[in-house]
XYZ file of C-alpha atoms in Angstrom:
465
model
C -4.936 21.998 10.294
C -6.265 23.993 7.424
C -8.499 26.895 8.375
C -10.240 28.689 5.545
C -10.040 31.954 7.410
C -6.348 32.045 6.575
C -5.849 33.822 3.311
C -3.555 32.312 0.731
C -1.698 34.367 -1.790
C -2.481 34.074 -5.469
C 1.002 32.746 -6.062
C 0.379 29.827 -3.752
C -2.916 29.134 -5.412
C -1.245 29.001 -8.801
C 1.531 26.730 -7.611
C -1.042 24.301 -6.318
C -2.878 24.509 -9.603
C 0.232 23.513 -11.515
C 0.584 20.491 -9.298
C -2.962 19.288 -9.853
C -3.841 16.046 -11.599
C -7.238 14.331 -11.788
C -8.944 10.441 -11.463
C -11.540 11.479 -13.230
C -8.509 11.260 -14.457
C -6.099 9.581 -12.638
C -7.225 8.139 -9.513
C -5.766 5.117 -7.886
C -5.026 4.442 -4.361
C -2.824 1.660 -5.163
C -0.382 2.733 -7.596
C 2.063 5.256 -8.574
C -1.676 5.644 -9.129
C -0.461 7.529 -6.048
C -0.652 10.113 -8.378
C -4.177 7.121 -8.155
C -4.843 8.573 -5.813
C -3.638 9.804 -9.599
C -5.173 8.006 -6.451
C -7.157 5.591 -8.486
C -5.357 7.320 -8.722
C -1.452 7.071 -7.920
C -2.437 8.594 -5.840
C -5.606 6.634 -6.877
C -6.251 9.654 -4.885
C -5.814 12.469 -7.091
C -8.178 11.341 -9.578
C -8.194 9.267 -12.788
C -8.494 12.208 -14.918
C -6.082 14.275 -16.811
C -4.487 13.961 -20.128
C -2.957 16.428 -22.499
C -4.569 17.757 -25.566
C -3.901 16.500 -29.051
C -3.836 18.475 -32.229
C -7.021 19.322 -34.076
C -5.377 18.048 -37.209
C -6.175 14.396 -37.900
C -3.216 12.067 -37.956
C -1.776 11.490 -41.393
C -2.820 7.902 -41.844
C -0.977 7.639 -45.131
C 2.358 8.454 -43.523
C 4.444 5.325 -43.279
C 4.670 3.998 -39.740
C 8.251 3.145 -38.840
C 6.857 0.028 -37.186
C 4.731 -1.175 -40.083
C 6.856 -4.131 -40.879
C 4.413 -6.459 -39.171
C 6.468 -9.636 -39.146
C 9.899 -10.286 -37.781
C 12.307 -13.153 -38.275
C 10.214 -15.421 -36.055
C 7.308 -15.136 -38.490
C 5.008 -13.584 -35.879
C 3.265 -10.219 -35.772
C 4.792 -8.022 -33.078
C 2.746 -5.207 -31.566
C 3.357 -2.863 -28.617
C 0.996 -2.011 -25.786
C 1.603 1.037 -23.572
C -0.046 1.225 -20.179
C -0.257 3.439 -17.085
C 0.303 2.761 -13.377
C 2.572 0.380 -11.506
C 2.133 -1.827 -8.447
C -0.862 -4.188 -8.492
C -2.369 -2.403 -11.479
C 0.771 -2.782 -13.567
C 1.341 -6.323 -12.357
C -2.123 -7.361 -13.486
C -1.641 -5.867 -16.943
C 1.717 -7.559 -17.411
C 0.145 -10.861 -16.360
C -2.696 -10.451 -18.872
C -0.197 -9.760 -21.659
C 1.677 -12.910 -20.671
C -1.553 -14.887 -20.813
C -2.344 -13.508 -24.266
C 1.077 -14.352 -25.650
C 0.804 -17.886 -24.294
C -2.744 -18.336 -25.623
C -1.723 -18.275 -29.313
C 1.360 -18.393 -31.552
C 0.667 -15.744 -34.184
C 1.045 -12.464 -32.270
C 3.601 -11.231 -29.758
C 2.606 -8.274 -27.584
C 5.302 -6.277 -25.832
C 3.992 -4.282 -22.859
C 5.666 -1.091 -21.634
C 4.847 1.021 -18.589
C 4.668 4.757 -19.353
C 3.797 6.431 -16.041
C 0.548 8.223 -15.228
C -2.262 8.765 -17.722
C -0.865 12.232 -18.371
C 2.583 10.891 -19.090
C 1.230 8.091 -21.237
C -0.815 10.566 -23.266
C 2.144 12.891 -23.842
C 4.481 10.065 -24.820
C 1.937 8.550 -27.193
C 1.338 11.858 -28.948
C 5.075 12.383 -29.363
C 5.522 8.845 -30.682
C 2.610 9.290 -33.096
C 4.169 12.467 -34.463
C 7.382 10.508 -35.008
C 5.464 7.676 -36.729
C 6.566 5.308 -33.978
C 3.472 4.995 -31.809
C 2.420 1.804 -30.007
C -0.323 -0.152 -31.727
C -2.370 -0.336 -28.530
C -2.536 2.069 -25.599
C -4.811 3.324 -22.859
C -6.726 6.598 -22.903
C -8.089 8.166 -19.750
C -11.768 8.573 -20.499
C -11.883 12.367 -20.234
C -9.454 12.518 -23.151
C -11.288 10.152 -25.512
C -12.957 13.009 -27.403
C -9.678 14.776 -28.077
C -7.918 11.585 -29.134
C -10.703 10.594 -31.516
C -11.196 14.044 -33.024
C -7.441 14.500 -33.396
C -7.125 11.327 -35.446
C -4.976 9.577 -32.862
C -7.140 6.491 -32.428
C -9.004 4.147 -34.761
C -12.767 3.800 -35.109
C -13.405 0.239 -33.897
C -16.836 -0.225 -35.476
C -15.460 -2.051 -38.562
C -13.696 -4.588 -36.327
C -16.560 -5.525 -34.025
C -17.674 -9.087 -34.774
C -19.874 -11.746 -33.248
C -17.203 -12.455 -30.629
C -17.689 -8.989 -29.127
C -21.001 -8.487 -27.344
C -21.073 -4.725 -26.933
C -24.305 -4.924 -24.949
C -22.499 -7.031 -22.336
C -20.418 -4.004 -21.305
C -22.006 -2.106 -18.439
C -24.036 0.747 -19.885
C -22.700 3.146 -17.258
C -19.175 2.648 -18.612
C -19.946 3.141 -22.300
C -20.644 6.895 -22.280
C -17.044 7.749 -23.169
C -16.482 4.788 -25.513
C -18.523 6.429 -28.275
C -17.582 9.644 -29.990
C -20.138 10.958 -32.495
C -21.888 7.573 -32.322
C -18.746 5.679 -33.365
C -16.931 3.233 -31.088
C -13.348 4.336 -30.369
C -12.436 2.222 -27.355
C -13.621 -0.477 -24.989
C -13.906 -0.097 -21.212
C -10.755 -1.430 -19.595
C -9.608 -0.515 -16.080
C -12.574 1.525 -14.925
C -13.652 2.977 -11.618
C -15.924 5.365 -9.783
C -15.252 7.375 -6.645
C -16.845 5.784 -3.591
C -16.990 6.696 0.087
C -14.695 4.746 2.400
C -15.699 4.660 6.078
C -13.933 3.965 9.355
C -16.756 2.030 10.996
C -15.148 2.175 14.442
C -14.889 5.978 14.419
C -18.515 6.286 13.329
C -19.717 3.988 16.102
C -17.625 5.781 18.723
C -19.297 9.054 17.697
C -22.729 7.462 18.062
C -23.334 7.567 14.296
C -24.949 5.022 12.002
C -22.075 3.068 10.383
C -24.050 3.010 7.142
C -22.728 6.550 6.755
C -24.316 9.737 5.412
C -26.571 9.320 2.395
C -27.078 12.977 1.481
C -25.592 16.407 2.145
C -27.758 17.066 5.193
C -26.532 13.886 6.858
C -22.976 14.560 5.703
C -22.969 17.855 7.597
C -24.440 16.167 10.675
C -21.675 13.564 10.563
C -19.086 16.304 10.075
C -20.254 18.088 13.230
C -20.329 14.902 15.286
C -16.886 13.759 14.174
C -15.069 17.080 14.555
C -12.580 16.616 17.393
C -10.669 19.849 17.857
C -8.625 18.507 20.780
C -7.147 15.750 18.614
C -7.411 17.637 15.320
C -9.702 15.042 13.757
C -12.277 15.634 11.041
C -15.031 13.697 9.376
C -13.130 14.058 6.125
C -9.900 15.355 4.685
C -11.131 16.828 1.425
C -9.151 16.843 -1.816
C -10.661 19.406 -4.211
C -10.015 17.197 -7.233
C -12.772 18.038 -9.741
C -13.376 14.322 -10.380
C -14.786 13.949 -6.878
C -16.657 17.220 -7.208
C -18.405 15.962 -10.352
C -20.422 13.519 -8.262
C -21.908 16.383 -6.268
C -22.504 18.504 -9.370
C -24.429 15.711 -11.071
C -26.373 14.948 -7.890
C -27.457 18.612 -7.888
C -28.649 18.334 -11.513
C -25.756 20.491 -12.680
C -23.263 19.863 -15.469
C -20.049 21.297 -16.848
C -20.214 20.417 -20.545
C -22.877 18.220 -22.091
C -24.620 17.876 -25.447
C -22.849 20.910 -26.833
C -23.794 23.129 -23.901
C -21.697 24.657 -21.123
C -23.192 24.746 -17.643
C -20.904 26.519 -15.194
C -23.570 29.180 -14.766
C -26.226 26.650 -13.711
C -27.284 26.710 -10.055
C -26.850 22.947 -9.806
C -23.225 23.339 -10.883
C -22.586 26.036 -8.287
C -24.315 24.300 -5.361
C -21.421 21.977 -4.459
C -19.033 24.944 -4.313
C -21.418 26.716 -1.932
C -21.702 23.591 0.233
C -17.926 23.107 0.378
C -17.460 26.763 1.255
C -19.966 26.400 4.088
C -18.260 23.267 5.455
C -14.820 24.838 5.261
C -15.898 28.141 6.838
C -17.377 26.177 9.754
C -14.120 24.190 10.085
C -15.971 20.915 9.493
C -13.636 19.530 6.830
C -9.879 19.644 6.395
C -9.050 20.902 2.910
C -5.788 19.757 1.326
C -4.238 21.192 -1.823
C -1.328 20.702 -4.173
C 0.625 17.731 -5.443
C 0.494 15.882 -2.119
C -3.226 16.376 -1.526
C -4.118 12.802 -2.433
C -1.353 11.357 -0.265
C -2.358 13.517 2.704
C -6.002 12.603 2.295
C -5.116 8.913 2.225
C -2.776 9.084 5.204
C -5.294 10.950 7.349
C -7.799 8.184 6.727
C -5.329 5.353 7.326
C -4.048 7.051 10.508
C -7.637 7.520 11.714
C -7.500 11.298 11.681
C -10.527 11.295 9.407
C -13.445 8.875 9.335
C -14.635 9.314 5.742
C -12.704 9.296 2.493
C -13.692 9.924 -1.124
C -11.472 8.098 -3.584
C -11.502 5.558 -6.377
C -12.766 2.034 -5.953
C -9.349 1.013 -7.297
C -7.913 1.836 -3.884
C -9.869 -0.903 -2.145
C -7.345 -3.699 -2.619
C -4.655 -1.669 -0.845
C -6.818 0.070 1.773
C -8.418 -3.087 3.187
C -5.123 -4.540 4.463
C -4.006 -1.107 5.679
C -7.183 -0.774 7.721
C -6.582 -4.185 9.244
C -2.974 -3.285 10.066
C -4.134 -0.088 11.771
C -6.866 -1.808 13.745
C -10.112 -0.515 12.282
C -13.001 -1.861 10.250
C -13.323 -0.413 6.755
C -16.580 -0.310 4.835
C -17.723 1.439 1.645
C -20.845 3.318 0.533
C -22.136 5.450 -2.305
C -20.925 9.038 -2.464
C -23.600 11.038 -0.592
C -25.806 12.963 -2.992
C -27.689 16.232 -2.902
C -31.003 15.748 -4.690
C -30.181 12.137 -5.589
C -27.203 9.831 -6.028
C -24.866 10.495 -8.952
C -21.292 9.640 -9.791
C -18.796 10.027 -12.647
C -16.745 7.114 -13.863
C -12.984 7.169 -14.235
C -10.116 5.087 -15.485
C -9.282 4.209 -19.055
C -10.463 2.675 -22.277
C -8.169 0.504 -24.359
C -7.742 1.798 -27.917
C -6.044 1.109 -31.243
C -3.678 3.612 -32.807
C -4.920 4.977 -36.132
C -3.185 4.324 -39.435
C -1.961 0.769 -38.899
C -1.693 -1.660 -41.789
C -4.433 -4.275 -42.051
C -2.387 -7.087 -40.540
C -1.518 -5.077 -37.464
C -5.075 -3.805 -37.136
C -6.365 -7.356 -37.007
C -3.698 -8.337 -34.490
C -4.384 -5.288 -32.362
C -8.107 -5.888 -32.223
C -7.567 -9.535 -31.347
C -5.520 -8.326 -28.379
C -8.192 -5.761 -27.395
C -10.849 -8.482 -27.465
C -8.736 -10.679 -25.219
C -7.932 -7.938 -22.703
C -11.596 -6.930 -22.323
C -13.093 -10.440 -22.361
C -15.057 -11.669 -19.368
C -12.382 -14.001 -17.981
C -9.645 -11.383 -18.172
C -11.924 -8.700 -16.749
C -12.715 -10.927 -13.777
C -8.999 -11.424 -13.134
C -8.285 -7.679 -13.280
C -11.216 -6.801 -11.029
C -10.287 -9.418 -8.435
C -6.623 -8.436 -8.468
C -6.970 -4.657 -8.350
C -10.421 -3.608 -7.174
C -11.309 -2.001 -10.497
C -14.881 -2.461 -11.656
C -16.156 -5.527 -13.462
C -16.869 -3.877 -16.809
C -19.139 -6.627 -18.155
C -22.481 -7.852 -16.889
C -21.254 -11.388 -17.533
C -18.254 -10.743 -15.268
C -20.516 -10.015 -12.318
C -22.387 -13.245 -12.932
C -19.261 -15.411 -12.667
C -18.679 -17.552 -9.595
C -15.444 -15.700 -8.827
C -17.010 -12.231 -8.689
C -20.127 -13.506 -6.917
C -17.908 -15.128 -4.286
C -15.741 -12.007 -4.044
C -18.772 -9.801 -3.460
C -20.056 -12.265 -0.872
C -16.769 -12.482 1.032
C -15.811 -8.817 0.628
C -19.030 -6.836 0.013
C -17.025 -3.604 -0.137
C -16.144 -4.583 -3.713
C -19.809 -4.540 -4.701
C -20.400 -0.872 -3.843
C -18.885 0.663 -6.968
C -20.672 -1.755 -9.272
C -24.054 -1.027 -7.680
C -23.316 2.702 -7.850
C -22.934 2.459 -11.638
C -26.710 2.645 -11.831
C -26.233 6.339 -11.034
C -23.235 6.930 -13.332
C -23.181 9.923 -15.648
C -20.868 10.781 -18.512
C -17.821 12.911 -17.862
C -17.547 16.189 -19.811
C -16.886 15.340 -23.447
C -15.381 18.331 -25.201
C -12.108 19.419 -26.669
C -10.257 21.565 -24.160
C -11.685 19.885 -21.051
C -8.297 19.047 -19.440
C -7.345 22.728 -19.609
C -10.754 23.800 -18.350
C -10.557 21.370 -15.452
C -7.398 23.060 -14.200
C -9.239 26.382 -14.191
C -12.104 24.753 -12.321
C -9.676 23.490 -9.680
C -8.305 26.998 -9.217
C -11.824 28.400 -8.969
C -12.984 25.872 -6.371
C -9.759 26.425 -4.437
C -10.538 30.150 -4.285
C -14.161 29.696 -3.226
C -13.362 27.035 -0.621
C -10.176 28.394 0.942
C -10.393 32.133 0.325
C -14.112 32.792 0.559
C -14.336 34.013 -3.032
C -17.830 34.690 -4.336
C -19.176 31.516 -5.946
C -21.368 33.311 -8.487
C -18.523 35.513 -9.655
C -16.043 32.648 -9.912
C -18.423 30.368 -11.794
C -19.630 33.108 -14.120
C -15.980 33.695 -14.991
C -15.544 29.963 -15.580
C -18.555 30.041 -17.884
C -16.935 32.788 -19.961
C -13.599 30.973 -20.043
C -15.240 27.714 -21.035
C -17.016 29.343 -23.961
C -13.654 30.237 -25.481
C -11.797 27.031 -24.492
C -14.276 24.208 -25.014
C -15.501 22.983 -28.355
C -17.806 20.142 -29.288
């Protein structure tokens, strides 16, 4: 049991910071997305969020790509696609590549798994520097700005044709697709955090199984579900900033938006105050470090906690686990403060900059296929990721899925309240500092105003727009 009255050393805090990854960044519950939750994270629990930074210097598009020889002896154009996450997520991507290769005889796509979003980002940057980058890869949405500004990825506007209905992509998922009003990627495997509920535990505590809708109700549920004899809590809480973003936005706060930095805003600080209050009253179990997502997930599966914030991508794996462990699982929106709000997570699919014309055309043909309605329906059904297109939701398959398993519908409906993630160079570094700050306020009782004022000062020197 974690009690916030116990004081942690600064060294421990820093070691946990180094182990942090996000789903804002990388959240999958199903994969090595166990990092999803890297929970959608692999941990599909640690958040769909973090990627490394790229250089400010645009890529040298005139430098010869070692892979530019588009055609091989078979007379076909060969291109490479790098992706993140294994298990059902990886299986679905490999299947889609197989379908593409079988659908035509001009292009051959070779798919290669590269680890988490962080690992994929690092490997792609290294390959780009060596003029040996894949033609197509995935970018975790929080890193789109850096990739575009650094010249790593191609502006897709010149390639959009009548076969691509941009307005068919859900508006809530397009915030991070555009950088400076230019299209740099298309929504691919996308998610939001949602609230998973153990319906049986809620009923046993005499609570409405619909779950808490706002902070006031969340605290009431936390009090009712706290079982000190059996060391049970309403929620095991992972301080991943991706989850925290939902509460910041629902308090009308922001971190970085429209060229402004908002750590000093009261709405940005309110969630830290609320978490500190819950932790001080021993109403939530706070978990930290590299295994935070795994611990959070296991507590929920083992029925030591009744509520669970993680990515919608975890649904396909959590439903059978709930059945195996004998409880009913349902899903709801993340409870809000002043109103509902949620960030999105996951990745966009992008084209590497500097390709020759033939490979560009082949790459965009592949991007169109991978994001088309039929393929999006397959991916959503198979993994639990969001249907990214309005037309996907209208298909018989998704309509039937939502009817049979309404838990899948929650994240899509919640997109109405989606807000853009921070779009600024330096955000991955700043997010690590935010994690350290929230760790200090939640577990050590540090002064919220002082911590967030310091974050404001740090952000002014780290972030750029």
